[in-house]
Short mmCIF file of C-alpha atoms in Angstrom, two decimals:
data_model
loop_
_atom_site.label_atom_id
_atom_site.label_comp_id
_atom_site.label_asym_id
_atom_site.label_seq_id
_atom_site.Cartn_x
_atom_site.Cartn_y
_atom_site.Cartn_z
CA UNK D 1 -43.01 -143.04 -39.60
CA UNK D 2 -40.93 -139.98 -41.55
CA UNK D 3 -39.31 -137.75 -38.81
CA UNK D 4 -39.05 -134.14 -39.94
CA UNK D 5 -35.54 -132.09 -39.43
CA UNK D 6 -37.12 -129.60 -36.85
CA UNK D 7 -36.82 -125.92 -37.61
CA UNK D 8 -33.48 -124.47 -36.84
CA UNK D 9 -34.95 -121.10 -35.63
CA UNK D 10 -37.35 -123.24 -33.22
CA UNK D 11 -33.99 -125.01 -32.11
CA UNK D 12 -31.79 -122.13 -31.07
CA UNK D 13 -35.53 -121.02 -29.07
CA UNK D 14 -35.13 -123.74 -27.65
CA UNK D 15 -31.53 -123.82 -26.88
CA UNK D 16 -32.29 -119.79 -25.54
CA UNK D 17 -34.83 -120.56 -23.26
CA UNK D 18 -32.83 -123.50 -21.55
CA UNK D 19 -30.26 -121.96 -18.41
CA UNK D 20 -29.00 -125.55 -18.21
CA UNK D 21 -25.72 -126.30 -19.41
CA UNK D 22 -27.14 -130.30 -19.54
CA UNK D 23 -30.18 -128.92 -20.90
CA UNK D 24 -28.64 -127.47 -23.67
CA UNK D 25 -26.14 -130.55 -24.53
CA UNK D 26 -29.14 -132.58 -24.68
CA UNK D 27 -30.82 -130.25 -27.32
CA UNK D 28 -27.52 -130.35 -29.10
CA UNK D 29 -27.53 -134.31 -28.94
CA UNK D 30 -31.12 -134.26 -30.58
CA UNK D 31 -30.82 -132.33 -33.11
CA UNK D 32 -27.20 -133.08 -34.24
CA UNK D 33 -28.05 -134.70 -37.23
CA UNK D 34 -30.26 -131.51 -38.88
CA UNK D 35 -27.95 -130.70 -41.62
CA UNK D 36 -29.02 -127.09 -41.41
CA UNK D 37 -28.66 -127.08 -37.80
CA UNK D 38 -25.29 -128.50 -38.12
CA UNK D 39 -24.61 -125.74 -41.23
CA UNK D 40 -25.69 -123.13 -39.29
CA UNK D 41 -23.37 -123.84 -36.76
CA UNK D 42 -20.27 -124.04 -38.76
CA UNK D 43 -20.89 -120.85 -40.40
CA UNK D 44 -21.72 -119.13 -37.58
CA UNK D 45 -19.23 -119.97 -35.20
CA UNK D 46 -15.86 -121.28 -37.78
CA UNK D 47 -14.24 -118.14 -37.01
CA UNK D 48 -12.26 -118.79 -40.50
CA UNK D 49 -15.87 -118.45 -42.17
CA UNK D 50 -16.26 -114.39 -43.23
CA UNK D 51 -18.72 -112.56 -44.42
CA UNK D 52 -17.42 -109.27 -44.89
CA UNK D 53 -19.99 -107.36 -44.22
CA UNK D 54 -19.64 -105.21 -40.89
CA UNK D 55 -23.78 -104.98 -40.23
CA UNK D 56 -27.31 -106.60 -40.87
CA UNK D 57 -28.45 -103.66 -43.84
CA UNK D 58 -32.14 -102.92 -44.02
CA UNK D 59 -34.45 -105.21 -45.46
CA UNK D 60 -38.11 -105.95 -46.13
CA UNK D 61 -39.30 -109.23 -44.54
CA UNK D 62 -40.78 -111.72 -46.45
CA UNK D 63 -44.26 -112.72 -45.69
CA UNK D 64 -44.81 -116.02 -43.93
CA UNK D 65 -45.94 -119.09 -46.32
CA UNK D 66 -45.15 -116.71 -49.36
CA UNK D 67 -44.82 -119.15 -52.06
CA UNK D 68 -41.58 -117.19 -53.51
CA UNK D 69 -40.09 -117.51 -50.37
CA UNK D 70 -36.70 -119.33 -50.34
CA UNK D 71 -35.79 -122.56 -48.39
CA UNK D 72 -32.95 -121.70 -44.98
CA UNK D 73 -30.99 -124.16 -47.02
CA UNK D 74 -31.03 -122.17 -50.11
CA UNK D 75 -30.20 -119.17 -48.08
CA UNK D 76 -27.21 -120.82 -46.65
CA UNK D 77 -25.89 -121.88 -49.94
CA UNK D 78 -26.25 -118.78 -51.48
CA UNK D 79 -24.16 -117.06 -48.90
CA UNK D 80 -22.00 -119.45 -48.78
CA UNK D 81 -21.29 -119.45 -52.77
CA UNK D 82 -21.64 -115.88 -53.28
CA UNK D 83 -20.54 -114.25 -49.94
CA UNK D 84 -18.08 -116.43 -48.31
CA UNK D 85 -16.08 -117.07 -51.18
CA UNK D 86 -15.68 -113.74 -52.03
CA UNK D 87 -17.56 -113.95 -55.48
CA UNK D 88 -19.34 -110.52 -54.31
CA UNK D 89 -17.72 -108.28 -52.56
CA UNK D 90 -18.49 -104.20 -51.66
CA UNK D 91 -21.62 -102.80 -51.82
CA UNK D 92 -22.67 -105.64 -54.53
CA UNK D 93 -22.25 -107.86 -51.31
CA UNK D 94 -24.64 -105.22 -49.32
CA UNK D 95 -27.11 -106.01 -52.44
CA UNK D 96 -26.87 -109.86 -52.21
CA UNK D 97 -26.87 -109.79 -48.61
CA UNK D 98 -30.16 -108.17 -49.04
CA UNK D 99 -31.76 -109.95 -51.65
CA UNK D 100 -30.93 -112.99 -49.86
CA UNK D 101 -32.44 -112.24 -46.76
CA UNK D 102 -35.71 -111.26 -48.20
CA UNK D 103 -35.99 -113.96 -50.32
CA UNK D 104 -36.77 -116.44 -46.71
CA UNK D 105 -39.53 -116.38 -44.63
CA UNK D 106 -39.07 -114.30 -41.25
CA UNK D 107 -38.07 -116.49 -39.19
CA UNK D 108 -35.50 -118.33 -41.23
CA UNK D 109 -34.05 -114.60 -42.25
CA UNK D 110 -33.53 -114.17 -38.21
CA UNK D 111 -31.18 -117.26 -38.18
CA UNK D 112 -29.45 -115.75 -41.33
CA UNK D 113 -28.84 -112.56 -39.11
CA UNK D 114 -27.35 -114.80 -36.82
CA UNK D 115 -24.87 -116.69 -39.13
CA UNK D 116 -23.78 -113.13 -40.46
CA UNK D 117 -23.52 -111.45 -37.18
CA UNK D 118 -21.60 -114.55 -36.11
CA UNK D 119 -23.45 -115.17 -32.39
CA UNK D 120 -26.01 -117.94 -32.27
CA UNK D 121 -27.41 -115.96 -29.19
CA UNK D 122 -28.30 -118.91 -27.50
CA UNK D 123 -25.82 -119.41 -24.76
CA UNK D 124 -23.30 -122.44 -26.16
CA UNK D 125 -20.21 -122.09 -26.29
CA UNK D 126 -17.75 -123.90 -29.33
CA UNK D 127 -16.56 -125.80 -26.39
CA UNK D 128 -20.09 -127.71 -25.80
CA UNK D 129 -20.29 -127.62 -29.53
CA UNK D 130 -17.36 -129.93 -29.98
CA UNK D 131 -18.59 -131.99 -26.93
CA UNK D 132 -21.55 -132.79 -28.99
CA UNK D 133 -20.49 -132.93 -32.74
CA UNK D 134 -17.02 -134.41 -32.85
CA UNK D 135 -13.98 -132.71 -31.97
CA UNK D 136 -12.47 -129.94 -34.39
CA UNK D 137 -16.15 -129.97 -35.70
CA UNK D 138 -15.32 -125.83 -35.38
CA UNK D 139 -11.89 -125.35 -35.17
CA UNK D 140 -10.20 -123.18 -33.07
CA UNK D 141 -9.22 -119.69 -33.03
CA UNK D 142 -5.60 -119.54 -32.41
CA UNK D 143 -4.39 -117.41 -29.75
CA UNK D 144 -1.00 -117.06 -27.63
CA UNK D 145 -1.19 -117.12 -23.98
CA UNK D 146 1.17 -116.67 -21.20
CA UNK D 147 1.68 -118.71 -18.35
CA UNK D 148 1.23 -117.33 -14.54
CA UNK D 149 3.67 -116.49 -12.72
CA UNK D 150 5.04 -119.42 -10.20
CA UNK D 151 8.93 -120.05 -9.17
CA UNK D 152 8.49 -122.97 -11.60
CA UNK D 153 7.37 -120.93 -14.54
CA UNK D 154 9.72 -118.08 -13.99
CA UNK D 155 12.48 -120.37 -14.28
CA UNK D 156 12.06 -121.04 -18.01
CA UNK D 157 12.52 -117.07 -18.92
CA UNK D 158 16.11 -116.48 -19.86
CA UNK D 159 17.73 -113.37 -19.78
CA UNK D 160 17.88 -110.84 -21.13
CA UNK D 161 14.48 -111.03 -21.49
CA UNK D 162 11.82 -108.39 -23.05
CA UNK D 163 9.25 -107.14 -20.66
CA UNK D 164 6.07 -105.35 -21.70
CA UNK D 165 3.20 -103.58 -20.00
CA UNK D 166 0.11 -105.25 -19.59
CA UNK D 167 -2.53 -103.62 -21.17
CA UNK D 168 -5.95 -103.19 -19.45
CA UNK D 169 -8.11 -103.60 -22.38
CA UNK D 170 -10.05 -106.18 -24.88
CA UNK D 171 -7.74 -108.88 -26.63
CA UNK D 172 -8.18 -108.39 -30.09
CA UNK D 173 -6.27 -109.19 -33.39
CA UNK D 174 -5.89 -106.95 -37.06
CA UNK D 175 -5.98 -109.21 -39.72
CA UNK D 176 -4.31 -107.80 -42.45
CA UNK D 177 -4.84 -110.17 -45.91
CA UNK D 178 -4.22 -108.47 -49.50
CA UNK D 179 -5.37 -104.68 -48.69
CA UNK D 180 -8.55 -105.40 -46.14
CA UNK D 181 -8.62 -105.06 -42.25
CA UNK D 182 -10.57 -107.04 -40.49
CA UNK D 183 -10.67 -107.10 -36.47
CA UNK D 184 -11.23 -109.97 -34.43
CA UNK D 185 -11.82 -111.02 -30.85
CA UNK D 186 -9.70 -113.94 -28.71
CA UNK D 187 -12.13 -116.48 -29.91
CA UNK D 188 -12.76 -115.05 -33.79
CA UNK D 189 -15.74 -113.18 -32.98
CA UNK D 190 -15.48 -109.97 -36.04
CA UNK D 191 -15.73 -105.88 -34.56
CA UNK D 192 -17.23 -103.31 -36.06
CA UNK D 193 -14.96 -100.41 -36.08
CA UNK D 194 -16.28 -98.34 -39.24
CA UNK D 195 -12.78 -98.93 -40.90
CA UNK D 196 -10.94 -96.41 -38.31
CA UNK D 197 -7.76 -98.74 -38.76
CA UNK D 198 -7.55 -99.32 -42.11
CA UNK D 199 -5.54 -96.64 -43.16
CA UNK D 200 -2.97 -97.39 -40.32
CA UNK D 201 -2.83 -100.88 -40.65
CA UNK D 202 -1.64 -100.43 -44.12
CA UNK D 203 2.15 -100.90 -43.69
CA UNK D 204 1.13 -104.63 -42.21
CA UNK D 205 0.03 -106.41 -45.10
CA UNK D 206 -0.13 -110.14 -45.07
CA UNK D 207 0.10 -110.07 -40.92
CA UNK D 208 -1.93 -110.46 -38.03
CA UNK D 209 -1.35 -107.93 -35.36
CA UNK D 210 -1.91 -109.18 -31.83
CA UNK D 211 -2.83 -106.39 -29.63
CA UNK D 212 -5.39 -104.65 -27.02
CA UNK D 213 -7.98 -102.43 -27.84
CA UNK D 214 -8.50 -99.63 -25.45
CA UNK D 215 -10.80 -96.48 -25.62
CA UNK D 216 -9.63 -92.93 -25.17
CA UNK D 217 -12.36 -89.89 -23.22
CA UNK D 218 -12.65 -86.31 -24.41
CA UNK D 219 -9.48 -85.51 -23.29
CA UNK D 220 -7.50 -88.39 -25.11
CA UNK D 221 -7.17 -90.11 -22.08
CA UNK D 222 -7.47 -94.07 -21.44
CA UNK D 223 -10.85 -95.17 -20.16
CA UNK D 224 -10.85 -97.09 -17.16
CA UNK D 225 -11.50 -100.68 -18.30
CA UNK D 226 -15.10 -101.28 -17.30
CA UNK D 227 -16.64 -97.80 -19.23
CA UNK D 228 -13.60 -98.39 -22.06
CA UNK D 229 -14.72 -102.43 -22.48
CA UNK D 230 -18.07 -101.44 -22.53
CA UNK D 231 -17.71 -99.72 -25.72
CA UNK D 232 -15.63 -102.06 -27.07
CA UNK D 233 -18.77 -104.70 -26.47
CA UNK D 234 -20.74 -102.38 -28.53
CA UNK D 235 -17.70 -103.67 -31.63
CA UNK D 236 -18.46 -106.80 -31.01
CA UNK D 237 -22.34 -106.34 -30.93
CA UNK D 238 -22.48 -104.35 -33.75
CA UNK D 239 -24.05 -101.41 -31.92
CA UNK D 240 -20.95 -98.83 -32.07
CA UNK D 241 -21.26 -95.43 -33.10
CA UNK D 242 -18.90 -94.42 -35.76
CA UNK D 243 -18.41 -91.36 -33.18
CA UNK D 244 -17.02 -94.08 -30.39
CA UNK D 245 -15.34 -95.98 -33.27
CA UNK D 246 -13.73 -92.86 -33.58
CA UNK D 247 -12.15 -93.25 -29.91
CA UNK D 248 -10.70 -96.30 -30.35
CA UNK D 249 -6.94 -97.05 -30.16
CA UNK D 250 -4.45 -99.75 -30.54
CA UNK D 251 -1.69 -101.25 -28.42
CA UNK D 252 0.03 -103.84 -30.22
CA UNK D 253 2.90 -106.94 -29.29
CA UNK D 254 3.43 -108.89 -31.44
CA UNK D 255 2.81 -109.33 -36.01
CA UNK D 256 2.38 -112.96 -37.31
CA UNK D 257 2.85 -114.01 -40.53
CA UNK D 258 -0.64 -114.44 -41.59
CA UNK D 259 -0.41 -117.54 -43.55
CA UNK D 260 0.59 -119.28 -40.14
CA UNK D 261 -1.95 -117.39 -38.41
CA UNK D 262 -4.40 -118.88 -41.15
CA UNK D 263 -2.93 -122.14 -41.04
CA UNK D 264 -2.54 -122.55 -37.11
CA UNK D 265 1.11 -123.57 -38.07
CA UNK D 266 4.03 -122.15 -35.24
CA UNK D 267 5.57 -119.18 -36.46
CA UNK D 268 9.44 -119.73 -35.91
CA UNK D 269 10.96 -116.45 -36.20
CA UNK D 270 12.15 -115.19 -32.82
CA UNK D 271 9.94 -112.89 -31.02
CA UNK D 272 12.71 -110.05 -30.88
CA UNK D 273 12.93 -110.14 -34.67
CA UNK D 274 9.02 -109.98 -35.29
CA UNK D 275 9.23 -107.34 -32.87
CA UNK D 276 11.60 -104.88 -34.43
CA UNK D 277 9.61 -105.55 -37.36
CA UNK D 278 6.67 -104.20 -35.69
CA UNK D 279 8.59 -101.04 -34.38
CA UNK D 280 9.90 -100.59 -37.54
CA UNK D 281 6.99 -100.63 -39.51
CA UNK D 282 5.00 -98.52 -37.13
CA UNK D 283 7.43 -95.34 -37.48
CA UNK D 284 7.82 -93.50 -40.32
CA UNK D 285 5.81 -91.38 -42.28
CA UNK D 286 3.09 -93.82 -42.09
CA UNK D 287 2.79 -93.48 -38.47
CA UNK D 288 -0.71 -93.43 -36.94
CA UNK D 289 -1.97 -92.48 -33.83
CA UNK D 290 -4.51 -94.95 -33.73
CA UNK D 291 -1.60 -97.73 -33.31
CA UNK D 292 0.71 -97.78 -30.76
CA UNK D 293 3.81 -100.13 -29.39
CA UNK D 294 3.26 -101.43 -26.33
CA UNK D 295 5.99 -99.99 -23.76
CA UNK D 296 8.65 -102.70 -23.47
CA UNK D 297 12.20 -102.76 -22.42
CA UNK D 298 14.82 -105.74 -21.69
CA UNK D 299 16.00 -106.90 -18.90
CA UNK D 300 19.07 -108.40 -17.51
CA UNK D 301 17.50 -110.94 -14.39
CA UNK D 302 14.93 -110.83 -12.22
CA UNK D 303 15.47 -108.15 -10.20
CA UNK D 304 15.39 -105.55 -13.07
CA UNK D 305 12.18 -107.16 -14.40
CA UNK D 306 10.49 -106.21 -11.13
CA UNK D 307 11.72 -103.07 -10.87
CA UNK D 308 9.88 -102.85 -14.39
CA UNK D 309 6.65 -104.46 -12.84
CA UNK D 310 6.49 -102.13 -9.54
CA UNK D 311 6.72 -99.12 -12.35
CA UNK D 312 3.68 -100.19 -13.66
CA UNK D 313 1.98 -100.53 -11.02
CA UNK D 314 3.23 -97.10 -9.20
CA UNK D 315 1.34 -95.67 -12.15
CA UNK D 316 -1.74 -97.25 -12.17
CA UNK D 317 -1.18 -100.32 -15.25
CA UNK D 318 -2.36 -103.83 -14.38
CA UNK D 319 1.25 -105.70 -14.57
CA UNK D 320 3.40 -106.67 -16.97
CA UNK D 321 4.43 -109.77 -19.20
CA UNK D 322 8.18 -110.84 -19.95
CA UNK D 323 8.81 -112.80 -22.82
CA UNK D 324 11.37 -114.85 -24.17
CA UNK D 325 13.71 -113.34 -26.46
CA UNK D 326 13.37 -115.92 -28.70
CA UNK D 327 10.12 -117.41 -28.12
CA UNK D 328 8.06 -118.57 -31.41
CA UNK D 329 4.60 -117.69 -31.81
CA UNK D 330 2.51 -120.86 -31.09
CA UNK D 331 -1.51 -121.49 -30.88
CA UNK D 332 -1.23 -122.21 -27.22
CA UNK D 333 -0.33 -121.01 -23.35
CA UNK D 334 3.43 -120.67 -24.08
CA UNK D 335 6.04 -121.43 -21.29
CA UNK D 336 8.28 -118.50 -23.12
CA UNK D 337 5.80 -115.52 -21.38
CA UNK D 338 4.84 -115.13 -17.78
CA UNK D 339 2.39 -112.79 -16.81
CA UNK D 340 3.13 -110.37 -13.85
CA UNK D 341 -0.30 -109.15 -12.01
CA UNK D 342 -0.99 -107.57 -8.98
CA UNK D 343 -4.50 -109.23 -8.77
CA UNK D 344 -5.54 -112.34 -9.32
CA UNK D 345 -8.42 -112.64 -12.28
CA UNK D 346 -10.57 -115.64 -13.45
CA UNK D 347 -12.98 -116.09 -16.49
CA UNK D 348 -15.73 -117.81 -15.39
CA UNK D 349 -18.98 -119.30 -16.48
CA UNK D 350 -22.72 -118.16 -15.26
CA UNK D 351 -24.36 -121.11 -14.71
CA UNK D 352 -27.21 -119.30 -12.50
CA UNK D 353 -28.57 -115.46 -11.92
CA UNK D 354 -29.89 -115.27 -8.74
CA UNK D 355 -32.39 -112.61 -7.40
CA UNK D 356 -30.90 -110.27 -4.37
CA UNK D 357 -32.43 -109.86 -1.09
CA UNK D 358 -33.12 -106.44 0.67
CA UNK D 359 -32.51 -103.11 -1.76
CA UNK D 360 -31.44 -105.79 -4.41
CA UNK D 361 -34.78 -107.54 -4.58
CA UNK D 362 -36.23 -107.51 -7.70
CA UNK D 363 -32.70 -107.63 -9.21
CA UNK D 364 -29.55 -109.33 -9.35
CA UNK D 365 -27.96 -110.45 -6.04
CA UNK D 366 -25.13 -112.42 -7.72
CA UNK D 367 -24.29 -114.82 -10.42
CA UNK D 368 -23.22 -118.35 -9.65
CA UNK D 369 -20.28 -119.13 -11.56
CA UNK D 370 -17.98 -122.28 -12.42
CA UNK D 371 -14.85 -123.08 -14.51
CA UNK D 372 -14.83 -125.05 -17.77
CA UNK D 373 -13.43 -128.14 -15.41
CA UNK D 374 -16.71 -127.34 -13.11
CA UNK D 375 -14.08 -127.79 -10.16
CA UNK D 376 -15.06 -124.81 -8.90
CA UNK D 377 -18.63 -123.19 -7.94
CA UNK D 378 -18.57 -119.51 -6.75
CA UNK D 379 -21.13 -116.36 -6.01
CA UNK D 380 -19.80 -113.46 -7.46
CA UNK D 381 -22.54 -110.61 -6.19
CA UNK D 382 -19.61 -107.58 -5.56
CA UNK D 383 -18.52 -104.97 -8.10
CA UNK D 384 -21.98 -104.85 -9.78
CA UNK D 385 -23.47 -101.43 -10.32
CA UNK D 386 -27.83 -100.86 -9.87
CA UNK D 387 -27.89 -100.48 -13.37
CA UNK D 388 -26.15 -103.76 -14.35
CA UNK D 389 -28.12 -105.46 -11.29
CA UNK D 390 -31.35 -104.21 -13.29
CA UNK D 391 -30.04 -105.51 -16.67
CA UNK D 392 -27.96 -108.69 -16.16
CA UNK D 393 -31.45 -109.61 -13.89
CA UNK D 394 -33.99 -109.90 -16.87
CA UNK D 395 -30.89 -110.50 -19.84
CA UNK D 396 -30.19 -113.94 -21.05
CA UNK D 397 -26.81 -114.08 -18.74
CA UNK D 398 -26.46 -118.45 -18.76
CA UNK D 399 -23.81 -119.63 -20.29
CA UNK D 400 -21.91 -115.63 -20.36
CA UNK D 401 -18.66 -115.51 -19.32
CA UNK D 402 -17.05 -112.80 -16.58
CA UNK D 403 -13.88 -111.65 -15.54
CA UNK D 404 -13.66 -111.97 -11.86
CA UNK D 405 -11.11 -110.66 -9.46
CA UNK D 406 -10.30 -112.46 -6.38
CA UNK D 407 -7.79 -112.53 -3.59
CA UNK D 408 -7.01 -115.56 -3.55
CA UNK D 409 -7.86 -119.76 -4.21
CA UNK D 410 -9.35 -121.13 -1.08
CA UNK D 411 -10.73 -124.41 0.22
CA UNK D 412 -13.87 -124.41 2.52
CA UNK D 413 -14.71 -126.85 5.14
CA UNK D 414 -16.04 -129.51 3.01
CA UNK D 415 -12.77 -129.54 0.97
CA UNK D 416 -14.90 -127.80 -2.15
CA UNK D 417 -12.22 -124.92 -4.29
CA UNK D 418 -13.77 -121.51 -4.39
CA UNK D 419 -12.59 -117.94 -4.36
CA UNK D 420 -11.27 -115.38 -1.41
CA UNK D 421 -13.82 -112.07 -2.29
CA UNK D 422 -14.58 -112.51 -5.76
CA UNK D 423 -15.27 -108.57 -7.41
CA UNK D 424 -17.08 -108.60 -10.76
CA UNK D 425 -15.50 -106.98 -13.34
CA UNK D 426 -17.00 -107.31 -16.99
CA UNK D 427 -18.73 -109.23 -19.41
CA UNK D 428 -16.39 -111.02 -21.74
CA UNK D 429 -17.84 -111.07 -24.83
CA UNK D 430 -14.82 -111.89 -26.42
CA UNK D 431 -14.47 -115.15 -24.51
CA UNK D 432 -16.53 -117.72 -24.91
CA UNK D 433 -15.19 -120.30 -22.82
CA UNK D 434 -13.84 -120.36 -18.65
CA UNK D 435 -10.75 -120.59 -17.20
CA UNK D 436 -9.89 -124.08 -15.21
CA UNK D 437 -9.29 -124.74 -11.80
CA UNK D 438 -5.55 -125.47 -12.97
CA UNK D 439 -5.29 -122.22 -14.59
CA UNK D 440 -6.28 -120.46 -11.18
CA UNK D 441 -4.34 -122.57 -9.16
#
């Protein structure tokens, strides 16, 4: 008997329809030998892998069964050789693009928006991914983190130290390579911004810029973070307005040589010296108002530092981070930065939508979340608006991440880790993977 590669379209369906995290390994497992399954998923979610086009362009459908009609594989290819490797580039990539996607049937040209809008749409994250196919089957988008602040961790900052304000917006990072500007999220996922920062990122060629995205109102004014992150979503999704594009600003840290940004490889240069860089290069005549240093200062001990942190906070910032002077940048939660928050907040996973009771019937009551470790199961049902209640209710929510705030880490009766009134704060679509119960700890 000849077993048939099923179709990748009727795959991700099928991944879609299933809420369960086992469900969905399982689907993985079966189907992890399709070749264009497995193709799909590299060029979807290899955040390396670029198309370089910033939206799906218009297109006429090709009929089903039409006899002209392309193979998925022969889509693939063709993007790959002519898109990816930067054969075609411009609006002669707009044209390919095109031609390419009408020259599949329907359904195969709706998993080819999917590879070029880089979301699968199906709930997995590149963690379950790599569960299933082999680790570094997609590799990893690097990122620096900072550790929280304990007596423990606190005790590997020296001093003088820098201290920055923690910005209240969406991680992102400006990849600057040979005269194009391309912005990413935490886990490589590309933003539309309708090129509003490529004139100012011009004095950064050959760097990656690790920043915040935040979103000013009418008056020029920051956004509180759940309206401001909502727009920035809207990046991410594709569905931004070049008039909201238009609001955007940057806060930026830190500049990384972009061949060890490309390469994952520790930058050594000390993080005072990248920083001046960054100052440097970000006054001038080429100044822009669209990019702006994040407000730092250094400190002598402790005691200054939180005089620095209660500043902060007087004025209505989230906390601050203090860094090693010297601290290299590094793909990984580095003990040289400690984070300084007021509130505690978790990423977690929505492993169940649940519907309300009372006023909230017929909508969301709360999620049910878990970390990555599944150590720890909570209901997050605070902080949600009737509007999001409506939408999260009938939305393909399992498998999203949150950001959650809590008081505090607690332990029930029964021994089982959950959290002291959990407040929901956004979707993460930047994230695609949960905090641990270590992390929270």
């Amino acid at each position: 008997m000849i077993f048939m590669n099923k179709d990748v379209f009727l795959i991700l369906k099928d991944l879609e329809a299933t809420s369960s995290r086992n469900g969905k390994i399982a689907i993985l497992s079966d189907n992890r030998h399709n070749k264009n399954f497995r193709t799909v998923i590299k060029m979807t979610l290899n955040p390396f892998i670029k198309f370089g086009i910033k939206k799906i362009p218009e297109y006429t459908q090709a009929r089903p069964l039409d006899p002209r009609s392309k193979s998925l594989a022969r889509g693939l290819l063709e993007l790959n050789s002519k898109i990816v490797s930067g054969a075609v580039t411009g609006n002669r990539a707009i044209n390919v693009v095109t031609r390419i996607l009408e020259s599949v049937c329907g359904e195969d040209a709706g998993v080819l928006e999917r590879v070029i809008q880089k979301d699968l749409k199906c709930g997995v994250s590149v963690k379950t991914i790599n569960k299933v196919f082999g680790e570094g089957f997609i590799p990893e988008y690097p990122c620096m983190l900072a550790e929280k602040m304990t007596e423990k961790t606190m005790a590997k900052i020296s001093y003088p130290a820098i201290i920055q304000e923690k910005c209240d917006g969406m991680r992102v990072n400006f990849v600057c390579d040979n005269g194009t500007v391309n912005v990413f999220s935490r886990n490589g996922k590309p933003l539309l911004t309708h090129g509003v920062f490529d004139d100012a990122m011009a004095p950064y060629n050959n760097s990656v810029l690790d920043g915040e995205l935040l979103v000013l109102d009418d008056d020029g004014n920051v956004m509180p973070r759940k309206k401001g992150n909502g727009i920035c979503n809207k990046a991410i999704r594709e569905t931004i307005t070049e008039k909201d594009a238009g609001r955007l600003v940057a806060v930026v840290w830190d500049a990384i040589p972009l061949v060890n940004f490309k390469n994952n490889r520790t930058a050594v240069t000390p993080y005072h010296e990248r920083f001046d860089w960054l100052v440097e290069k970000s006054s001038g005549p080429s100044k822009s108002y669209k990019i702006m240093i994040v407000k730092s200062d250094v400190v002598e001990n402790f005691a200054q530092a939180k005089e620095f942190y209660s500043g902060i906070i007087e004025e209505g910032g989230e906390g601050a981070i203090i860094k090693n002077m010297d601290s290299p940048w590094e793909n990984k939660r580095s003990p040289n930065q400690v984070k300084m928050k007021v509130e505690n907040e978790a990423d977690l996973e929505i492993i169940e939508v649940n519907e309300g009771l009372g006023k909230n019937a017929g909508v969301l009551g709360a999620f049910k979340t878990i970390t990555s470790d599944r150590k720890l199961v909570v209901n997050v049902g605070s902080g949600l608006s009737d509007g999001q209640r409506e939408e999260y209710f009938t939305s393909n929510m399992i498998g999203k991440i949150i950001a959650v705030k809590y008081n505090e880490l607690i332990e029930d009766k029964q021994g089982n880790k959950s959290l002291f009134l959990p407040i929901f704060v956004s979707v993460r679509e930047d994230k695609d993977s949960a905090n641990t119960l270590e992390e929270l700890a």
